mmCIF file of C-alpha atoms in Angstrom:
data_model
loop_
_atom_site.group_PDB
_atom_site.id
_atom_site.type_symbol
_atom_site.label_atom_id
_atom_site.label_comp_id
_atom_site.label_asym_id
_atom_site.label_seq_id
_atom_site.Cartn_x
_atom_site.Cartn_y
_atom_site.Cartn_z
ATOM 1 C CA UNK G 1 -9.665 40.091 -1.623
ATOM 2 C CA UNK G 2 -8.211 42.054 -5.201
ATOM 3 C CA UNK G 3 -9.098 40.166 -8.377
ATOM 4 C CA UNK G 4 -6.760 37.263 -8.847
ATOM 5 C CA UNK G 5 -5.738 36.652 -5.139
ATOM 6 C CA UNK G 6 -8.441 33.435 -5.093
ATOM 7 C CA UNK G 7 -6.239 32.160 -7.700
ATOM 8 C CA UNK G 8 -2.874 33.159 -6.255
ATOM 9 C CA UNK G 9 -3.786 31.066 -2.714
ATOM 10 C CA UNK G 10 -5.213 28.111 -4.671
ATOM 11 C CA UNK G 11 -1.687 27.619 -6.870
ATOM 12 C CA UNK G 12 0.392 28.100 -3.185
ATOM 13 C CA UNK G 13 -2.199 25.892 -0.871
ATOM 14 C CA UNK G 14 -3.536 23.643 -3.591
ATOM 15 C CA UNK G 15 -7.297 22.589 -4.048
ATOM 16 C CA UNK G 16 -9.249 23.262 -0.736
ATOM 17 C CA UNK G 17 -10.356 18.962 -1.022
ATOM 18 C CA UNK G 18 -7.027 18.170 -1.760
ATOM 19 C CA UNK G 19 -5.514 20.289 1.416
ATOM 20 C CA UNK G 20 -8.113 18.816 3.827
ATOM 21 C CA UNK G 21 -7.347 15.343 2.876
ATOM 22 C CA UNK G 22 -3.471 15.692 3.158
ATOM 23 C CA UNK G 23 -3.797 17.755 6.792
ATOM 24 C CA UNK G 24 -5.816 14.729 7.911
ATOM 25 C CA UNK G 25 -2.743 12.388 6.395
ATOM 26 C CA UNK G 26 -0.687 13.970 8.848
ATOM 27 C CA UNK G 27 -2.891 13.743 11.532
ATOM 28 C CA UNK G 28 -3.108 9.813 10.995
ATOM 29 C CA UNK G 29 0.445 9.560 10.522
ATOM 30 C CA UNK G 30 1.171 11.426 13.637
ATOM 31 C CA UNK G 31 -1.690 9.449 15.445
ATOM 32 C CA UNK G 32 -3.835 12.290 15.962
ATOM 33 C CA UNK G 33 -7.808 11.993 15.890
ATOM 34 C CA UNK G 34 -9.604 13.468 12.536
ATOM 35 C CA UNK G 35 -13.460 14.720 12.033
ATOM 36 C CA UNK G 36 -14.352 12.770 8.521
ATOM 37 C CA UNK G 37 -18.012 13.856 7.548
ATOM 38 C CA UNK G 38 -20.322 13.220 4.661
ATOM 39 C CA UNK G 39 -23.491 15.000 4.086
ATOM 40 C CA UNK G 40 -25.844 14.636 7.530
ATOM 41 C CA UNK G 41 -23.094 12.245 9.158
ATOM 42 C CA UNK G 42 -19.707 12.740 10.977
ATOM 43 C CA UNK G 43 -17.326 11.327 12.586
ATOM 44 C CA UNK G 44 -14.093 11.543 14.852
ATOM 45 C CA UNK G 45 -11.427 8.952 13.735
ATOM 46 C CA UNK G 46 -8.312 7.757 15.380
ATOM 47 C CA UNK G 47 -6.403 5.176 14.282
ATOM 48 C CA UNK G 48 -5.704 2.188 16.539
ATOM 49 C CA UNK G 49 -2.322 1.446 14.824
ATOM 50 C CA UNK G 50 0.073 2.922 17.554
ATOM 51 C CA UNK G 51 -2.276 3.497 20.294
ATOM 52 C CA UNK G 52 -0.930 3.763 24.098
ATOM 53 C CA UNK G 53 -2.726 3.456 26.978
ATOM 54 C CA UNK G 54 -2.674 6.973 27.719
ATOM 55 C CA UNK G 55 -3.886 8.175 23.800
ATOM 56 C CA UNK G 56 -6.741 4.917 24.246
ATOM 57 C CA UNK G 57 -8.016 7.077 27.609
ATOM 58 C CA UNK G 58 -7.957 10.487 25.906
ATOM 59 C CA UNK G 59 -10.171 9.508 23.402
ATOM 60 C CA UNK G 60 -12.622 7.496 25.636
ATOM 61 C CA UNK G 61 -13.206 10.792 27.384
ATOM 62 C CA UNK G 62 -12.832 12.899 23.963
ATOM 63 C CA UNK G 63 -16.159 10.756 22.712
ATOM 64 C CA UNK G 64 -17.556 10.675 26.248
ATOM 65 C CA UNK G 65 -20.506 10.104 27.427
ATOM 66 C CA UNK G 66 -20.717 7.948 24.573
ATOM 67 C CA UNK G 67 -18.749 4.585 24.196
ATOM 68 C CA UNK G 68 -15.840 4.383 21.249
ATOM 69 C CA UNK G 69 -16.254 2.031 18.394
ATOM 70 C CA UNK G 70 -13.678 -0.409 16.437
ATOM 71 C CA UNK G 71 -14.168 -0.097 12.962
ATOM 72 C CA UNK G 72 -12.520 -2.427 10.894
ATOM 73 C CA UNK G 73 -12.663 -3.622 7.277
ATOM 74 C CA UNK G 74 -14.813 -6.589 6.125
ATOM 75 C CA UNK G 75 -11.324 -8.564 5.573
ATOM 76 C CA UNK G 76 -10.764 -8.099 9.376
ATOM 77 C CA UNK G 77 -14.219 -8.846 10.098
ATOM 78 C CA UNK G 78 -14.150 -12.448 8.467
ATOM 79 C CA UNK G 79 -11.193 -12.805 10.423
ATOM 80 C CA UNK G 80 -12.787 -12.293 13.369
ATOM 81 C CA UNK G 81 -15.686 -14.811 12.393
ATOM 82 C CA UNK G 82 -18.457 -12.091 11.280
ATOM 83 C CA UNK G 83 -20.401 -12.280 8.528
ATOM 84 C CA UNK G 84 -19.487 -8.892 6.337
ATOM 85 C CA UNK G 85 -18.874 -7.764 2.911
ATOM 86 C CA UNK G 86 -18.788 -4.020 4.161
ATOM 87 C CA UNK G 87 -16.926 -2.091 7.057
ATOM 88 C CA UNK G 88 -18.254 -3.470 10.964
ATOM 89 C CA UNK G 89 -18.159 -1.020 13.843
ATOM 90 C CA UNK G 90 -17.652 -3.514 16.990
ATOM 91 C CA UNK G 91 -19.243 -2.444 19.915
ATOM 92 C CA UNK G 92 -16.862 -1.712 23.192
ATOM 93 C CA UNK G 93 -17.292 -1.961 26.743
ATOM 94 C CA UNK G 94 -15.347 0.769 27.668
ATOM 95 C CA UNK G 95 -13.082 -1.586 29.824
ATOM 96 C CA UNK G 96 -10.769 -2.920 27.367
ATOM 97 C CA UNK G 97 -6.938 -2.274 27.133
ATOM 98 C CA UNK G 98 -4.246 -1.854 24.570
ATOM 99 C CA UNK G 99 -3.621 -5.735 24.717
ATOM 100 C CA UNK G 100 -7.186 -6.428 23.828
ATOM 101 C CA UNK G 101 -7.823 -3.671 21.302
ATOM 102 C CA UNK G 102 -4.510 -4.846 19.480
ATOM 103 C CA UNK G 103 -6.021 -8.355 19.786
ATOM 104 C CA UNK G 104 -9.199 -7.105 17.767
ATOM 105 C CA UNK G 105 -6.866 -5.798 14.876
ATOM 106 C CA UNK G 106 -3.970 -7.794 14.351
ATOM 107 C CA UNK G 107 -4.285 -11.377 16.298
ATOM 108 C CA UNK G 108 -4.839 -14.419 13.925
ATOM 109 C CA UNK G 109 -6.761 -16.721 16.561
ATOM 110 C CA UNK G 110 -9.007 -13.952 18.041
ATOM 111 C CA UNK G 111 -12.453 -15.250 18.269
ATOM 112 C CA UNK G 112 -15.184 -14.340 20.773
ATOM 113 C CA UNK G 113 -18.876 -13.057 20.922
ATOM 114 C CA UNK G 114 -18.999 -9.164 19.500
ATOM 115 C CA UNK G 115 -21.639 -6.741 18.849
ATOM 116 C CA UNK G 116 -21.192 -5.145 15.462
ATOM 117 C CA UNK G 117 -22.854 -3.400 12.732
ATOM 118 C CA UNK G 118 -22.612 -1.007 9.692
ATOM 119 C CA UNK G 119 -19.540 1.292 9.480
ATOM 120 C CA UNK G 120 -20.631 3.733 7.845
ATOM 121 C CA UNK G 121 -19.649 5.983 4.676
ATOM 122 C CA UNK G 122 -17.551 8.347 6.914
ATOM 123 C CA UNK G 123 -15.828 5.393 8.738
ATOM 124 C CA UNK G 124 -15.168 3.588 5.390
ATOM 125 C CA UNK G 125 -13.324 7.016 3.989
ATOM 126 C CA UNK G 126 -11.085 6.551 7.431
ATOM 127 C CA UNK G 127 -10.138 3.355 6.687
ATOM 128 C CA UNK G 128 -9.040 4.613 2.932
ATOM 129 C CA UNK G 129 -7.371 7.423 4.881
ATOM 130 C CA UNK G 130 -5.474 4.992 7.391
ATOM 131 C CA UNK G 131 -4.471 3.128 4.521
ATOM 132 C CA UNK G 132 -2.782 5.980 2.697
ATOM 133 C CA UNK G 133 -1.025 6.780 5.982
ATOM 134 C CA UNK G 134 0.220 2.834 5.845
ATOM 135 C CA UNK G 135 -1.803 2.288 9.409
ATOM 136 C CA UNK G 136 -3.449 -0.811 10.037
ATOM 137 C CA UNK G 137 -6.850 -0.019 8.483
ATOM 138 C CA UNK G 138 -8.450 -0.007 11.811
ATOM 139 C CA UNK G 139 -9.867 3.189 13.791
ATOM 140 C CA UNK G 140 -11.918 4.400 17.064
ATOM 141 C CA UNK G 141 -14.748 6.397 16.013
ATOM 142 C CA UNK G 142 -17.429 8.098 18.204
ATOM 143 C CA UNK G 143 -19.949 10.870 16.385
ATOM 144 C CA UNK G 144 -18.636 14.222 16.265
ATOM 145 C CA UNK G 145 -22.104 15.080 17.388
ATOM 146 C CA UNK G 146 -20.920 14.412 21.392
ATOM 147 C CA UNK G 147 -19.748 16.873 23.386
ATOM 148 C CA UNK G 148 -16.351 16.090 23.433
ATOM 149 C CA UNK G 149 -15.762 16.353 20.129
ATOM 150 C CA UNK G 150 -17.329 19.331 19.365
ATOM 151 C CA UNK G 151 -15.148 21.402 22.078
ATOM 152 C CA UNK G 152 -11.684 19.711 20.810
ATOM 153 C CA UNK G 153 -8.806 22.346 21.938
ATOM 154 C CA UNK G 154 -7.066 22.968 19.501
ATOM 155 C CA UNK G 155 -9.408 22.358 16.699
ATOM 156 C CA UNK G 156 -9.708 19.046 15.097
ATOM 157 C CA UNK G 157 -8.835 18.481 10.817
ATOM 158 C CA UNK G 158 -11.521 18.279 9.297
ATOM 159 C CA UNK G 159 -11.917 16.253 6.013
ATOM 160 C CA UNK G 160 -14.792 15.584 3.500
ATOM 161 C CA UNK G 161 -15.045 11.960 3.099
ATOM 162 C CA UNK G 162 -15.600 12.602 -0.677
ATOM 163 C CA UNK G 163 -12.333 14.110 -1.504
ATOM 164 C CA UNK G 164 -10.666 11.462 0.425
ATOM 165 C CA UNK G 165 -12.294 8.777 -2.030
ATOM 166 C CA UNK G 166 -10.876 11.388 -5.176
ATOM 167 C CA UNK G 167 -7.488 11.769 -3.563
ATOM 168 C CA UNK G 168 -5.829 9.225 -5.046
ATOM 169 C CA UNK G 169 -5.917 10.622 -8.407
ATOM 170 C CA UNK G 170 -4.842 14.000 -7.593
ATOM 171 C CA UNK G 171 -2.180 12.793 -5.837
ATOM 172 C CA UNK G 172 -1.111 11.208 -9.221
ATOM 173 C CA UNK G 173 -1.401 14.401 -11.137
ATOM 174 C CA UNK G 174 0.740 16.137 -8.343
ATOM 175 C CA UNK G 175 3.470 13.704 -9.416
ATOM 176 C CA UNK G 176 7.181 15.395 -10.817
ATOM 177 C CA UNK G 177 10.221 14.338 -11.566
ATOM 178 C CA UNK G 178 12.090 15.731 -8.665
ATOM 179 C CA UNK G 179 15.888 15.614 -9.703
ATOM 180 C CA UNK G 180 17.705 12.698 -11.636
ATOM 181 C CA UNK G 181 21.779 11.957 -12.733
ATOM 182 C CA UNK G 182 23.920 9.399 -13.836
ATOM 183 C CA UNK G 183 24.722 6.119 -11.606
ATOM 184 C CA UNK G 184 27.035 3.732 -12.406
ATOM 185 C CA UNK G 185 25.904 0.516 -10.522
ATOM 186 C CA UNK G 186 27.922 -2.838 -9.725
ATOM 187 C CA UNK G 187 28.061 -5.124 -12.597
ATOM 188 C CA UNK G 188 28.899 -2.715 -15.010
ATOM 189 C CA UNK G 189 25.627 -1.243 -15.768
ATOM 190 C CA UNK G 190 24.660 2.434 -16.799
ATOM 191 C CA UNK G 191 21.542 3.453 -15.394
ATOM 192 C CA UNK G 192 19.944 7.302 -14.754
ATOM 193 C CA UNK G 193 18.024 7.394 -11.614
ATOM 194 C CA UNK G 194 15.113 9.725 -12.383
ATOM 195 C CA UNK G 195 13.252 10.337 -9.016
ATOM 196 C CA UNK G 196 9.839 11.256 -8.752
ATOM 197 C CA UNK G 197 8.004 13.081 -5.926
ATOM 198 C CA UNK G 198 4.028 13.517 -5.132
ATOM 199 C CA UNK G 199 2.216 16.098 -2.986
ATOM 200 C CA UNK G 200 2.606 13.785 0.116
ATOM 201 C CA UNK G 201 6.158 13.411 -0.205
ATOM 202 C CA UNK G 202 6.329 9.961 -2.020
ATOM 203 C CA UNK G 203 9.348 8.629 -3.780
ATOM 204 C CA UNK G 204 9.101 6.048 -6.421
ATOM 205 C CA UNK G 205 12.505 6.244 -8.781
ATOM 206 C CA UNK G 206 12.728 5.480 -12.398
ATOM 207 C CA UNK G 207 15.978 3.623 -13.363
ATOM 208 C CA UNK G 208 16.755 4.035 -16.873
ATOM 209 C CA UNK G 209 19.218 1.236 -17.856
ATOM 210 C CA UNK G 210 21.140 2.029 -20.864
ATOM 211 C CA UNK G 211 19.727 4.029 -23.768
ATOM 212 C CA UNK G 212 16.601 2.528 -24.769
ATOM 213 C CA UNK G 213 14.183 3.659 -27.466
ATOM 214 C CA UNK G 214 11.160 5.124 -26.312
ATOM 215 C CA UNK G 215 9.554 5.136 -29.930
ATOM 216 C CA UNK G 216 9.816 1.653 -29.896
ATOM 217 C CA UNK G 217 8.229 -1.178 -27.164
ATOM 218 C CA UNK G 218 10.123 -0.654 -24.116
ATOM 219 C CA UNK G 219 11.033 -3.987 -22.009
ATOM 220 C CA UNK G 220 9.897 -2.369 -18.152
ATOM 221 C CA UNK G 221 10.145 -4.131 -14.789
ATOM 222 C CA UNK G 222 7.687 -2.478 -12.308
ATOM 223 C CA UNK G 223 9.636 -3.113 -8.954
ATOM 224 C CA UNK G 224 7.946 -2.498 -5.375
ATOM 225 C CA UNK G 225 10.300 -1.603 -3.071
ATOM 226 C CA UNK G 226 11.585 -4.143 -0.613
ATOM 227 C CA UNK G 227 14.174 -3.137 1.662
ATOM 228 C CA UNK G 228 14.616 -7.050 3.157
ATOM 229 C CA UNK G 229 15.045 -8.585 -0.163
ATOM 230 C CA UNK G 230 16.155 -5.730 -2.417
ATOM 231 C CA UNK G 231 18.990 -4.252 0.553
ATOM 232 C CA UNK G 232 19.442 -7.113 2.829
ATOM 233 C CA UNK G 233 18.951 -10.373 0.684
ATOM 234 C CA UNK G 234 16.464 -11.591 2.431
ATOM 235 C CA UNK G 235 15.650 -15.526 1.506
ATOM 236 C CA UNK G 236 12.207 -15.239 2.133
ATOM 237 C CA UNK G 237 11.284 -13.734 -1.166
ATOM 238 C CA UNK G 238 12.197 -13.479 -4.728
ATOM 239 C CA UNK G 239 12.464 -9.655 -4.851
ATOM 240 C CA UNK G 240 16.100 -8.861 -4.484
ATOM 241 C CA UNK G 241 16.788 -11.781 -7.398
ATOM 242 C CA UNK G 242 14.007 -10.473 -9.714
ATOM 243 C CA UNK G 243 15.741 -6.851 -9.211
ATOM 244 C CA UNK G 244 19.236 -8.106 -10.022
ATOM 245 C CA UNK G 245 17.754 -10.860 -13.156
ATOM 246 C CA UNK G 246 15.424 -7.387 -14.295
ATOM 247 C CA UNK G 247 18.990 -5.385 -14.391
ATOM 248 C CA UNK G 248 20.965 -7.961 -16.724
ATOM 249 C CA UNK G 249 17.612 -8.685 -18.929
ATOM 250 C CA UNK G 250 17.881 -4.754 -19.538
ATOM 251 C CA UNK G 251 21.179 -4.934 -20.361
ATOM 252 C CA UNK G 252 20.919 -7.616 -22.995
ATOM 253 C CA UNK G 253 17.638 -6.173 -24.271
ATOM 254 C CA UNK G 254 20.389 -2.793 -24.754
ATOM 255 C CA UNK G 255 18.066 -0.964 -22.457
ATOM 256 C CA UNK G 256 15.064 -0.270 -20.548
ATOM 257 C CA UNK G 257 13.280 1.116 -17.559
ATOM 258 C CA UNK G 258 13.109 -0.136 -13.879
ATOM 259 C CA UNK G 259 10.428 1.467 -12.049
ATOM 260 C CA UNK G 260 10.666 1.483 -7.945
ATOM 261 C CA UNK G 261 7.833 2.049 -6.449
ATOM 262 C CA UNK G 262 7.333 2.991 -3.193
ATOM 263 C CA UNK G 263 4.880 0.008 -2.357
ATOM 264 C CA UNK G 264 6.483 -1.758 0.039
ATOM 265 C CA UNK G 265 4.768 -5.004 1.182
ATOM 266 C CA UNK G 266 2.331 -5.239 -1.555
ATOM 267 C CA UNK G 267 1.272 -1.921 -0.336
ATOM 268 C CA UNK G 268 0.646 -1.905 2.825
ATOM 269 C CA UNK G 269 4.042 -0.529 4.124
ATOM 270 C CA UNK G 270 7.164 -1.942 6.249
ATOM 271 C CA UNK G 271 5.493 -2.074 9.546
ATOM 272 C CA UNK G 272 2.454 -3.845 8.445
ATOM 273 C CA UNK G 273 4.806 -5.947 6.437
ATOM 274 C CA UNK G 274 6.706 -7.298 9.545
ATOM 275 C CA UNK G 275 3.035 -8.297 11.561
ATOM 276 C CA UNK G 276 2.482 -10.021 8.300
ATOM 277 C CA UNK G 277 5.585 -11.980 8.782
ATOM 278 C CA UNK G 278 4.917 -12.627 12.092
ATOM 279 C CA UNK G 279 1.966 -14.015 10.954
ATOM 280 C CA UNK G 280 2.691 -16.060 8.827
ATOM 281 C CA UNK G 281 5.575 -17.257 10.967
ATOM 282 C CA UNK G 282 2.258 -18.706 13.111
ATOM 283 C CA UNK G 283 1.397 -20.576 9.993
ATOM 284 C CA UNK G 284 -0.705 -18.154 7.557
ATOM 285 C CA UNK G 285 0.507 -18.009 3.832
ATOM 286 C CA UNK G 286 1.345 -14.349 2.223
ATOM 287 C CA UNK G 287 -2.320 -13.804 1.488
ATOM 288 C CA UNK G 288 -3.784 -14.627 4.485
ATOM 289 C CA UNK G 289 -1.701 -12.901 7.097
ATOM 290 C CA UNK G 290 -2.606 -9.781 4.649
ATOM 291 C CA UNK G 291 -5.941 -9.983 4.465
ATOM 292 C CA UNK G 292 -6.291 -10.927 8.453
ATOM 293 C CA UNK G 293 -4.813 -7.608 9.478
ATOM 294 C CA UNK G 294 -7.728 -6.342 7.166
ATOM 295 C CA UNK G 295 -6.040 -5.349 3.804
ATOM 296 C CA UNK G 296 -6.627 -6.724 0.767
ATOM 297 C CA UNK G 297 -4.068 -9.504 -0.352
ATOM 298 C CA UNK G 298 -2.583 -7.033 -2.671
ATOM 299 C CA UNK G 299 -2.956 -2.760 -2.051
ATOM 300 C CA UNK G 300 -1.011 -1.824 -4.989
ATOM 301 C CA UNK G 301 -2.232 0.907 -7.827
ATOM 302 C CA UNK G 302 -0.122 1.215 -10.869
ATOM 303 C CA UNK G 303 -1.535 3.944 -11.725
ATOM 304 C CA UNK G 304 1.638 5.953 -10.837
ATOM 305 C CA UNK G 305 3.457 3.568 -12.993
ATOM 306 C CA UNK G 306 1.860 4.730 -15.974
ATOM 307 C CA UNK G 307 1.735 8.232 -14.908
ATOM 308 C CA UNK G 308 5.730 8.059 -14.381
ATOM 309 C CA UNK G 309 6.052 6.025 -18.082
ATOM 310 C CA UNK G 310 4.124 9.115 -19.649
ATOM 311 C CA UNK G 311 6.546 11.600 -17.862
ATOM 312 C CA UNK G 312 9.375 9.958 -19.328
ATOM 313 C CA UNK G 313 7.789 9.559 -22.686
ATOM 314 C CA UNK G 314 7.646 5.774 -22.950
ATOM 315 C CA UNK G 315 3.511 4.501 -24.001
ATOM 316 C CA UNK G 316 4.858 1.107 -25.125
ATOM 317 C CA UNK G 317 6.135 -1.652 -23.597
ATOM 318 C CA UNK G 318 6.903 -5.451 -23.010
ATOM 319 C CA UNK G 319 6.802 -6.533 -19.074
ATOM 320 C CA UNK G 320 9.198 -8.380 -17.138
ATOM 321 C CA UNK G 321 7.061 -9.864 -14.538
ATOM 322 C CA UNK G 322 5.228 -13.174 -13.284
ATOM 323 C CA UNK G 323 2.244 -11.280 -12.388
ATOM 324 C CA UNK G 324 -0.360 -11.019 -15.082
ATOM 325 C CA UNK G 325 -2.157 -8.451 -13.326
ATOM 326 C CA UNK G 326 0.331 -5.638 -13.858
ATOM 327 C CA UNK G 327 -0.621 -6.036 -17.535
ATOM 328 C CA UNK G 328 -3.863 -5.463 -17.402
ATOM 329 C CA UNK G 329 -3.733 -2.422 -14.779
ATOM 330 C CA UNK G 330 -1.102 -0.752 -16.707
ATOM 331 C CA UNK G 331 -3.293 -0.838 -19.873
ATOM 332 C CA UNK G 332 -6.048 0.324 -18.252
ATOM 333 C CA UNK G 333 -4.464 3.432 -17.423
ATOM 334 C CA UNK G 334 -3.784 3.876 -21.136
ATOM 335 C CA UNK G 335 0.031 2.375 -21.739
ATOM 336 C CA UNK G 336 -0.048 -0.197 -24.586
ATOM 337 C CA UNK G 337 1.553 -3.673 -23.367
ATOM 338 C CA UNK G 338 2.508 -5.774 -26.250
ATOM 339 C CA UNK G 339 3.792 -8.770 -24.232
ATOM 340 C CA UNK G 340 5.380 -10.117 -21.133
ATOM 341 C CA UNK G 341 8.690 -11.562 -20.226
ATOM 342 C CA UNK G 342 8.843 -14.076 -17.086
ATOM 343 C CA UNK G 343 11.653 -13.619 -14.481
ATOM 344 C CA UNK G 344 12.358 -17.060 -13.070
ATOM 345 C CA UNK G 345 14.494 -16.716 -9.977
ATOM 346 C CA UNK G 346 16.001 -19.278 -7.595
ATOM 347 C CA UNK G 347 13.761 -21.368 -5.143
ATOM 348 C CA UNK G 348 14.813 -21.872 -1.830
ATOM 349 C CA UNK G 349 13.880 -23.320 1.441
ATOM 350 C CA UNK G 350 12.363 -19.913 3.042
ATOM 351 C CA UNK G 351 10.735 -18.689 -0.579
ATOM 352 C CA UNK G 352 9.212 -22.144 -1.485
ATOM 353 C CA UNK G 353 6.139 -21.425 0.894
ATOM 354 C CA UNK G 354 5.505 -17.817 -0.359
ATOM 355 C CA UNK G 355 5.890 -18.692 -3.972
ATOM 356 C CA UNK G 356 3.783 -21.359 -3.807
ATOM 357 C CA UNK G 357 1.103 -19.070 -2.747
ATOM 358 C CA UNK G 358 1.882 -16.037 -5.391
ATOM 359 C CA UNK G 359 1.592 -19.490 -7.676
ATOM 360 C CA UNK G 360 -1.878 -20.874 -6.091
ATOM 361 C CA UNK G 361 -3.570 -17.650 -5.124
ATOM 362 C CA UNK G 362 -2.676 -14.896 -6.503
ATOM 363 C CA UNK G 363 -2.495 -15.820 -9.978
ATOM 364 C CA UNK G 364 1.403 -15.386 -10.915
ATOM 365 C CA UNK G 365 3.204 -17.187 -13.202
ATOM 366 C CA UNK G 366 5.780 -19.383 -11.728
ATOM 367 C CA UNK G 367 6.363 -22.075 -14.056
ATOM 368 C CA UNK G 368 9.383 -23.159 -12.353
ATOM 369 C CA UNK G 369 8.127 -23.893 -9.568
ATOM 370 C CA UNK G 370 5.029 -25.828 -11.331
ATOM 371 C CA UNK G 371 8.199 -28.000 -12.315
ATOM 372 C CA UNK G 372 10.451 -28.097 -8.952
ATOM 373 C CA UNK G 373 7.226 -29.053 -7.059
ATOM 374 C CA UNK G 374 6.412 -31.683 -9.629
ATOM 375 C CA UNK G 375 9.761 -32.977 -9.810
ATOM 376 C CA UNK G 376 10.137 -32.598 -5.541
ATOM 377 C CA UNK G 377 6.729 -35.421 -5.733
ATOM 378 C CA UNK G 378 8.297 -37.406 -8.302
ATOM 379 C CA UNK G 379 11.550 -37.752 -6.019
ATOM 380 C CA UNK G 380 8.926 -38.703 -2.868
ATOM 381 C CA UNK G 381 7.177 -40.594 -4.288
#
C-alpha cells in the first residue's frame, strides 16, 4: 500500500470498530445471525424478534451439537419470575417452537420452571446491538467455538463487543445536517425544517419556528416522534397536543426550536411500541408493558439533542416539557438549561391511564392532572 492509502480507505470505510458494528446492524435488522466476541469469549447471536420456524431450525443446526440459548435482559428476566440484575441465558430443550420462544420474550403471564444463568459480556453487547436495530432485546446464542459456526457459508459479521458499547457516541459525531428549506405549516407558522442524518441512516429534524436568537436562551421542545399521536391523533397520548401547544408557545415566545427525534416509543421503535400497547391493553401501565418486553421504561439518549443544538449554534435554552429528566440529560452533555416551561394538554378518557403513570412513575410533571384527579375524588366522593 503507497503512503497515504491507510488514510484514504479509513475517510471512505470509516473506523474499522465503527464498520464492524454497523455491518452487524444490518445483519440484526435483516435477521441474520452475528459472531460478537470479547477477549477469550465469542459468540453467535440471532435475534428472536422476527424468527420463523424455518430461521428457528437453521440455527439449531448452525449451533449444533450444542443446544441454543435465550438470552434476555434482567427486565425480561424479572418478568419471567427470576431473580437477576444482569443478562440470563435460559436453557432450551431443543423442542420448543416459535409460539413458545415468542412466549419467553414478549408474553406478560409467562411463568414456568427455567434453567438460567449468566449472559455473558458478549451476549450483553447483543442485546445493546438488538436494541440499536429496534429488536426486542432478546437473542439465540450458541459459542462460536461449535462446529457450525465456525464453517458458516458465507462468512458470518463479525463484531468486537467493545466497539459496540463505544458506538453510540460515534454515531453522534457522524451526525450532519443533511439538507433543510423553508415550510410554511397550517396555522400560519414559519418554520425551517433542518434535517439531520447519522452514519446509520437516522433522521431526527430540527424545526426552527420563526427567527429566534441563538445568543440569547432559546425556548426548545425536544419532541420524539410519534406517528399515532403526532400523524393520526391518536387519544391515547398527549404527543400530538404537546406538538401542536409546543408550535403556538414558539410562536408567542417569537421563536424557537422543535427538535424531532427519531425515538419513537420512548425508544424502543414502532413495532415494539404496538406489543407494548397490546400489553397494556391486557392491563399493564406504560412502564410496565416496557420493561416486560425487557427494555428499560424509557431508551431515550439526548445526547443527539445536544449534538443537533450545537450544530445549529444554540448552547442556551429554556425547555418546554413535563419531564424533568430532559433537563438534566441535556446539561450533562454540556447545553446550559436556564429553566423549564410545562405543556399542559387535554385529558381524556384513553390518556388518563398513561398520564397517570408518566405522573406516578416516571417522574413528569403533570400538575393538571394532580388537579383533575383530585377534583374527579372530590365529585365521587
Amino acid at each position: 500500500m503507497r503512503n497515504g492509502d491507510a488514510s484514504v480507505v479509513l475517510s471512505l470505510f470509516g473506523a474499522p470498530g465503527q464498520v464492524e458494528v454497523e455491518r452487524g446492524l444490518a445483519e440484526f435488522r435483516g435477521g441474520r445471525p452475528v459472531r460478537i466476541s470479547t477477549p477469550g469469549q465469542s459468540i453467535v447471536a440471532l435475534p428472536v424478534d422476527g424468527i420463523d420456524a424455518r430461521r428457528l431450525a437453521a440455527f439449531a443446526a448452525f449451533a449444533a451439537p450444542a443446544l441454543p440459548r435465550l438470552v434476555i435482559t434482567a427486565r425480561r428476566a424479572r418478568a419471567l419470575g427470576l431473580d437477576a440484575s444482569d443478562p440470563l441465558a435460559i436453557a432450551l430443550a431443543g423442542t420448543e417452537d416459535i409460539e413458545t420462544i415468542e412466549a419467553l420474550v414478549a408474553d406478560a403471564d409467562t411463568r414456568g420452571p427455567l434453567e438460567a444463568g449468566p449472559a455473558g459480556a458478549p451476549a450483553k453487547a447483543a442485546i445493546t446491538l438488538a436494541k440499536f436495530a429496534q429488536r426486542l432485546p432478546a437473542l439465540l446464542v450458541a459459542d462460536a467455538d461449535a462446529a457450525g459456526p465456525a464453517y458458516a457459508d458465507p462468512p458470518l459479521v463479525s463484531v468486537d463487543a467493545e466497539s459496540i458499547a463505544k458506538f453510540r457516541r460515534s454515531v453522534l459525531q457522524s451526525l450532519t445536517i443533511a439538507g433543510e428549506a423553508q415550510v410554511p405549516l397550517h396555522g400560519g407558522h414559519s418554520t425551517r425544517f433542518v434535517v439531520f442524518r447519522d452514519a446509520i441512516g437516522g433522521n431526527s429534524i430540527a424545526v426552527v419556528v420563526g427567527k429566534p436568537d441563538f445568543s440569547k436562551a432559546v425556548p426548545v421542545r425536544l419532541h420524539s416522534a410519534c406517528l399515532t399521536g403526532d400523524v393520526f391523533g391518536s387519544r391515547r397520548c398527549d404527543c400530538g397536543d404537546q406538538l401542536k401547544l409546543a408550535l403556538a408557545r414558539l410562536d408567542e415566545a417569537g421563536g424557537g426550536v422543535i427538535l424531532y427525534l427519531d425515538q419513537e416509543g420512548r425508544g424502543v421503535g414502532l413495532v415494539n411500541k404496538m406489543r407494548a400497547y397490546e400489553l397494556q391493553d391486557e392491563g399493564l401501565d406504560t412502564v410496565d408493558a416496557n420493561t416486560t418486553l425487557g427494555f428499560d421504561d424509557d431508551e431515550r439518549d439526548y445526547g443527539i439533542a445536544a449534538r443537533m443544538l450545537e450544530m445549529l449554534g444554540c448552547t442556551r435554552v429554556r425547555l418546554l416539557t413535563n419531564n424533568p429528566a430532559k433537563l438534566d440529560s441535556l446539561a450533562g452533555a454540556g447545553i446550559e438549561v436556564l429553566g423549564r416551561l410545562p405543556l399542559y394538554t387535554p385529558i381524556n378518557a384513553d390518556n388518563r391511564r398513561y398520564l397517570t403513570a408518566k405522573a406516578t412513575r416516571a417522574g413528569h410533571r403533570l400538575d393538571h392532572l394532580v388537579t383533575a384527579l383530585s377534583e374527579t375524588g372530590k365529585a365521587d366522593s
